[in-house]
C-alpha cells in the first residue's frame, strides 16, 4: 500500500485517557495509520513547562502509552510511537529555531497569555518557547500533516512561519506542515459546562470499568431546562445526547424523539449511555489488561519507537546544521 505522507502529533503525558482525548485525538490517530506514515509522541518535555512536580511523569507516560496501544495505535502498522525526551535532537532543532523566532510572535499568542494568567508565579523561559519546541517536533520528522484540535491552530501557524523563515534563509530543507483539524466538537465534562479534563475531575476514562463508567455517567448534567420527568427535553443542548450520537448510533434517533416527547427520562437515557459506553470500550479494556500484565513491553515499544525516530531525526538535524552553516564535526 502506498501511504500519502507523514503525520506527526504529540500529546502531553496526562495518564489514563478520557472521552475528550479519545474523540478529539486518539480515534483520529488510529484512523490515520491506514493512509499515512504516523509518528506519535508523548511530549514529556512540553509537560515540564507547566508541571509543578514531576513525580507523576513516568507513570502518566506509561498509562497514556498503554491507552494508546490498547486503542489501536500500532507499531505493526508502521507507526512510530515514542517519548519526546528519548530523541534529544529535538532540543537542538529547538535551539536553532529559537534564533529564528521573533519574541513578538510568541508573546501575543492567546495560549501563552492564558498560561501567564494561570501561573503568574511560573512564567518561565520554556513556557514562552512552547510553540518553538512544538515546531521542532514537527519539522524534525519533516511531517506534512498534523492532526490537532482547533485550540492548536495558532501553534501550528507558528510552526509554518518558522519553517518558511528557515527555508527562506537556508534553502528548502524543511517541510511546511498542514493542520488536519478534527471534526468532533469540544467534548464537555460531566458538569455539562466545561471542557472534559482530568484536572477538573469532570472526565470519564476510556478504560474505566463498567461500574466506574456508570457512576460517572449518572453524575452527568443533562438539559437544565428539564426539571421534571414529565418536562419535554431539548437534546440539542444536552451533553449526554451529544455523546449518544457517537456511542449509540443505532438508538440516537429514537432517543431524540422520546426525549422531546418526555417518553424517556434522563436517568434511563444515562443508563443506556453507560451501557453502550462500557460495551464500546470492552475490547480496549481487554487489550489494556493484557498489555499491562507485562509492563516492560510498553517501555520496549517506546524504546523501539525512539530508535526508529532517531534515525530520521539524526539525518534531518545533520541536514539542518549543514544548511545553517554550522561547522560539521568530522
Ligand atoms: N501543543 C500540543 C498540545 O498542547 C502538544 C504538542 C506538542 C503537539 N508537540 C506537538 C501537537 C506536535 C502536535 C504536533 O496539545
Coordinates of C-alpha atoms and ligand atoms in Angstrom, one line a residue:
X1 CA 0.0 0.0 0.0
X2 CA 1.2 3.5 -0.9
X3 CA 0.9 5.8 2.1
X4 CA 0.4 9.5 1.4
X5 CA 2.8 11.4 3.6
X6 CA 4.0 11.7 7.2
X7 CA 1.8 12.6 10.1
X8 CA 3.2 13.9 13.4
X9 CA 1.2 14.5 16.5
X10 CA 2.1 14.9 20.2
X11 CA 0.2 14.9 23.4
X12 CA 1.4 15.8 26.9
X13 CA 1.6 12.8 29.3
X14 CA -1.6 13.0 31.3
X15 CA -2.1 9.4 32.4
X16 CA -5.2 7.5 31.7
X17 CA -7.1 9.0 28.8
X18 CA -10.7 10.2 28.8
X19 CA -13.5 10.5 26.3
X20 CA -12.3 14.0 25.3
X21 CA -8.8 12.6 24.4
X22 CA -10.4 9.8 22.6
X23 CA -12.9 11.7 20.4
X24 CA -10.7 14.6 19.9
X25 CA -7.4 12.8 19.1
X26 CA -6.9 9.1 19.7
X27 CA -9.5 7.8 17.3
X28 CA -8.1 10.0 14.5
X29 CA -4.6 8.9 15.3
X30 CA -5.8 5.3 14.9
X31 CA -7.6 6.0 11.6
X32 CA -4.8 8.0 10.1
X33 CA -2.5 4.9 10.3
X34 CA -4.2 3.5 7.3
X35 CA -3.3 6.3 5.0
X36 CA -0.1 7.9 6.4
X37 CA 3.2 7.1 7.9
X38 CA 2.5 8.1 11.5
X39 CA 4.8 9.4 14.2
X40 CA 3.1 9.9 17.6
X41 CA 4.9 11.4 20.5
X42 CA 4.4 11.7 24.3
X43 CA 5.7 15.2 24.7
X44 CA 7.2 14.9 28.2
X45 CA 9.4 17.9 27.7
X46 CA 6.4 20.1 26.9
X47 CA 4.8 18.9 30.1
X48 CA 7.7 20.4 32.1
X49 CA 6.6 23.9 31.1
X50 CA 3.5 23.7 33.4
X51 CA 4.2 20.9 35.8
X52 CA 4.9 21.8 39.4
X53 CA 6.0 18.4 40.5
X54 CA 7.4 15.8 38.1
X55 CA 6.9 12.7 40.2
X56 CA 3.9 11.5 38.1
X57 CA 5.7 12.0 34.8
X58 CA 6.8 8.4 34.3
X59 CA 3.5 6.9 35.5
X60 CA 1.4 9.2 33.3
X61 CA 3.6 8.5 30.3
X62 CA 3.2 4.8 30.8
X63 CA -0.6 5.0 31.4
X64 CA -1.1 7.1 28.3
X65 CA 1.0 4.9 26.1
X66 CA -0.9 1.9 27.4
X67 CA -4.3 3.5 26.4
X68 CA -2.8 4.5 23.0
X69 CA -1.7 0.9 22.3
X70 CA -4.9 -0.6 23.6
X71 CA -6.9 1.8 21.4
X72 CA -5.1 0.6 18.3
X73 CA -2.1 2.8 17.7
X74 CA 0.0 0.1 16.4
X75 CA 3.8 -0.1 15.5
X76 CA 2.9 -3.1 13.3
X77 CA 1.2 -0.6 11.0
X78 CA 4.4 1.3 10.7
X79 CA 3.6 3.8 13.4
X80 CA 6.4 5.2 15.4
X81 CA 5.4 5.7 19.0
X82 CA 7.9 7.3 21.2
X83 CA 8.7 9.7 24.1
X84 CA 10.0 13.1 23.1
X85 CA 12.9 13.3 25.5
X86 CA 14.2 9.9 24.2
X87 CA 15.2 11.6 20.9
X88 CA 17.2 14.6 22.1
X89 CA 17.8 16.0 18.6
X90 CA 14.6 17.9 19.1
X91 CA 16.2 20.2 21.6
X92 CA 19.0 21.0 19.1
X93 CA 16.4 22.0 16.5
X94 CA 14.5 23.9 19.1
X95 CA 17.7 26.0 19.9
X96 CA 18.2 26.7 16.2
X97 CA 14.6 27.7 15.7
X98 CA 14.7 29.9 18.8
X99 CA 17.1 32.2 17.0
X100 CA 14.6 32.5 14.1
X101 CA 11.5 33.2 16.1
X102 CA 10.7 36.8 16.9
X103 CA 9.6 37.2 20.5
X104 CA 6.5 39.1 19.4
X105 CA 5.0 36.1 17.7
X106 CA 5.1 34.2 21.0
X107 CA 4.1 37.0 23.3
X108 CA 0.9 37.7 21.5
X109 CA -0.3 34.1 21.5
X110 CA -3.6 33.6 23.4
X111 CA -2.4 30.3 24.7
X112 CA 0.7 32.0 26.2
X113 CA -1.4 34.8 27.7
X114 CA -3.8 32.3 29.2
X115 CA -0.9 30.4 30.9
X116 CA 0.5 33.6 32.3
X117 CA -2.9 34.2 33.9
X118 CA -3.0 30.7 35.2
X119 CA 0.5 30.5 36.6
X120 CA 1.8 34.1 37.1
X121 CA 4.4 32.8 39.6
X122 CA 5.9 30.5 37.0
X123 CA 6.3 32.3 33.7
X124 CA 9.4 30.5 32.6
X125 CA 11.6 30.8 29.5
X126 CA 10.4 27.3 28.4
X127 CA 6.8 28.4 28.6
X128 CA 7.2 31.2 26.0
X129 CA 9.2 28.8 23.9
X130 CA 6.5 26.1 24.0
X131 CA 5.4 26.6 20.3
X132 CA 9.1 26.7 19.2
X133 CA 9.6 23.2 20.7
X134 CA 6.4 22.1 19.0
X135 CA 7.7 23.4 15.7
X136 CA 10.9 21.4 16.3
X137 CA 8.9 18.3 17.0
X138 CA 7.1 18.5 13.7
X139 CA 9.9 19.8 11.5
X140 CA 12.4 17.2 12.8
X141 CA 10.4 14.5 11.1
X142 CA 9.5 16.5 8.1
X143 CA 5.9 15.8 8.8
X144 CA 3.5 17.3 6.2
X145 CA 0.3 16.7 8.2
X146 CA -0.5 17.4 11.8
X147 CA -3.8 16.3 13.3
X148 CA -4.7 18.8 16.1
X149 CA -7.6 20.3 17.7
X150 CA -8.6 23.9 16.8
X151 CA -7.0 25.1 20.1
X152 CA -3.6 24.3 18.5
X153 CA -4.3 26.2 15.2
X154 CA -2.2 29.2 16.3
X155 CA 0.7 27.0 17.4
X156 CA 0.7 25.2 14.0
X157 CA 0.7 28.6 12.3
X158 CA 3.9 29.4 14.2
X159 CA 5.4 26.2 13.1
X160 CA 4.6 27.1 9.5
X161 CA 6.1 30.5 9.8
X162 CA 9.3 29.2 11.4
X163 CA 9.7 26.6 8.7
X164 CA 9.1 29.2 6.0
X165 CA 11.7 31.5 7.6
X166 CA 14.2 28.7 7.9
X167 CA 13.7 27.7 4.2
X168 CA 13.9 31.3 3.0
X169 CA 17.2 31.9 4.8
X170 CA 18.9 28.5 4.5
X171 CA 17.3 26.7 1.5
X172 CA 14.4 24.4 1.0
X173 CA 15.3 21.8 3.7
X174 CA 12.2 21.6 5.9
X175 CA 8.6 20.8 5.2
X176 CA 5.8 23.2 5.9
X177 CA 3.1 21.2 7.5
X178 CA -0.7 21.4 7.1
X179 CA -3.1 21.2 10.0
X180 CA -5.7 18.5 9.9
X181 CA -8.4 19.6 12.3
X182 CA -10.5 17.0 13.9
X183 CA -14.2 17.4 13.3
X184 CA -15.5 16.4 16.6
X185 CA -16.8 19.4 18.6
X186 CA -15.4 20.1 22.0
X187 CA -16.3 17.3 24.4
X188 CA -17.8 18.6 27.6
X189 CA -17.2 17.1 31.0
X190 CA -19.8 15.5 33.3
X191 CA -20.6 19.0 34.5
X192 CA -22.0 19.8 31.1
X193 CA -20.3 23.2 31.1
X194 CA -16.5 22.9 30.9
X195 CA -14.3 21.0 28.5
X196 CA -13.7 17.5 29.7
X197 CA -10.4 17.4 31.6
X198 CA -8.7 15.4 34.2
X199 CA -7.7 18.5 36.2
X200 CA -11.3 19.5 36.6
X201 CA -12.2 15.9 37.5
X202 CA -15.2 16.0 35.2
X203 CA -13.9 13.2 33.0
X204 CA -14.8 9.7 32.1
X205 CA -11.8 7.4 31.4
X206 CA -11.9 5.2 28.3
X207 CA -10.5 2.2 30.2
X208 CA -12.8 2.7 33.2
X209 CA -14.7 -0.4 34.5
X210 CA -18.4 -0.6 33.7
X211 CA -19.1 0.3 37.3
X212 CA -16.9 3.4 37.2
X213 CA -18.5 4.4 33.9
X214 CA -22.0 4.1 35.3
X215 CA -21.0 6.1 38.4
X216 CA -19.6 8.9 36.3
X217 CA -22.4 8.9 33.7
X218 CA -25.1 9.1 36.4
X219 CA -23.4 12.3 37.6
X220 CA -23.7 13.9 34.1
X221 CA -25.6 17.1 33.9
X222 CA -28.3 17.0 31.2
X223 CA -30.7 19.5 29.8
X224 CA -31.0 22.1 32.6
X225 CA -34.5 23.2 31.4
X226 CA -35.8 19.7 32.0
X227 CA -36.6 19.8 35.7
X228 CA -39.2 17.1 35.9
X229 CA -39.5 13.7 34.3
X230 CA -42.7 15.0 32.6
X231 CA -41.0 18.0 31.0
X232 CA -40.1 17.6 27.4
X233 CA -36.3 17.6 26.8
X234 CA -34.0 19.5 24.5
X235 CA -31.5 17.1 23.1
X236 CA -29.7 19.8 21.2
X237 CA -28.4 21.3 24.5
X238 CA -27.8 18.0 26.3
X239 CA -24.2 16.8 26.6
X240 CA -25.3 13.2 27.1
X241 CA -27.3 13.3 23.9
X242 CA -24.3 14.8 22.0
X243 CA -22.3 11.7 23.1
X244 CA -25.1 9.3 22.3
X245 CA -24.5 10.4 18.7
X246 CA -21.2 8.7 18.8
X247 CA -21.6 5.8 21.1
X248 CA -25.3 4.9 20.4
X249 CA -25.6 5.3 16.6
X250 CA -28.5 2.8 16.4
X251 CA -30.6 4.3 19.1
X252 CA -29.9 8.0 18.8
X253 CA -32.9 8.8 16.6
X254 CA -35.3 7.1 19.0
X255 CA -33.7 8.8 22.0
X256 CA -34.1 12.1 20.4
X257 CA -37.8 11.5 19.7
X258 CA -38.5 10.1 23.1
X259 CA -36.6 12.8 24.9
X260 CA -38.6 15.6 23.2
X261 CA -41.8 13.8 23.9
X262 CA -40.8 13.2 27.6
X263 CA -41.2 9.4 27.0
X264 CA -37.7 8.7 28.2
X265 CA -36.3 10.2 31.4
X266 CA -32.7 11.4 31.9
X267 CA -31.9 8.5 34.3
X268 CA -33.0 5.9 31.8
X269 CA -31.2 7.8 29.0
X270 CA -28.0 7.8 31.0
X271 CA -28.3 4.1 31.9
X272 CA -28.4 3.3 28.2
X273 CA -25.5 5.6 27.6
X274 CA -23.4 4.0 30.3
X275 CA -24.2 0.5 28.9
X276 CA -23.2 1.5 25.4
X277 CA -20.0 3.2 26.5
X278 CA -18.9 0.2 28.5
X279 CA -19.7 -2.1 25.6
X280 CA -17.9 0.2 23.1
X281 CA -14.7 0.2 25.1
X282 CA -14.8 -3.5 26.2
X283 CA -12.2 -4.6 23.6
X284 CA -10.0 -1.8 24.6
X285 CA -10.2 -2.7 28.3
X286 CA -9.3 -6.3 27.4
X287 CA -6.3 -5.3 25.3
X288 CA -5.2 -2.9 28.1
X289 CA -5.4 -5.7 30.7
X290 CA -3.3 -8.0 28.6
X291 CA -0.7 -5.3 27.9
X292 CA -0.4 -4.2 31.5
X293 CA 0.3 -7.8 32.6
X294 CA 3.7 -7.2 31.1
X295 CA 4.6 -3.5 31.9
X296 CA 8.1 -3.8 30.3
X297 CA 6.5 -4.5 26.9
X298 CA 5.1 -1.0 26.8
X299 CA 8.5 0.5 27.6
X300 CA 10.1 -1.8 24.9
X301 CA 7.6 -0.5 22.3
X302 CA 8.5 3.1 23.2
X303 CA 12.3 2.3 23.1
X304 CA 11.9 0.7 19.7
X305 CA 9.9 3.8 18.6
X306 CA 12.7 6.1 19.8
X307 CA 15.3 4.1 17.9
X308 CA 13.3 4.4 14.7
X309 CA 12.5 8.1 15.3
X310 CA 16.2 8.8 16.0
X311 CA 17.2 7.5 12.5
X312 CA 15.0 10.2 10.9
X313 CA 15.9 12.8 13.5
X314 CA 19.6 12.4 13.1
X315 CA 19.5 12.7 9.3
X316 CA 17.4 15.8 9.4
X317 CA 19.4 17.6 12.2
X318 CA 22.6 16.9 10.2
X319 CA 21.0 18.4 7.1
X320 CA 19.7 21.4 9.1
X321 CA 23.1 22.1 10.7
X322 CA 24.7 21.9 7.3
X323 CA 22.2 24.3 5.8
X324 CA 22.6 26.8 8.6
X325 CA 26.4 26.7 8.1
X326 CA 27.4 25.3 11.4
X327 CA 30.8 23.7 11.2
X328 CA 30.2 20.0 10.9
X329 CA 32.0 17.6 13.2
X330 CA 34.2 15.0 11.4
Ligands
LIG1 N1 0.9 21.5 21.9 C1 0.2 20.3 21.9 C2 -0.9 20.3 23.0 O1 -0.8 21.0 23.9 C3 1.1 19.1 22.1 C4 2.2 19.0 21.1 C5 3.5 19.2 21.3 C6 2.0 18.7 19.7 N2 4.2 19.0 20.1 C7 3.3 18.7 19.1 C8 0.9 18.5 18.9 C9 3.5 18.5 17.8 C10 1.1 18.3 17.5 C11 2.4 18.3 17.0 O2 -1.9 19.6 22.9

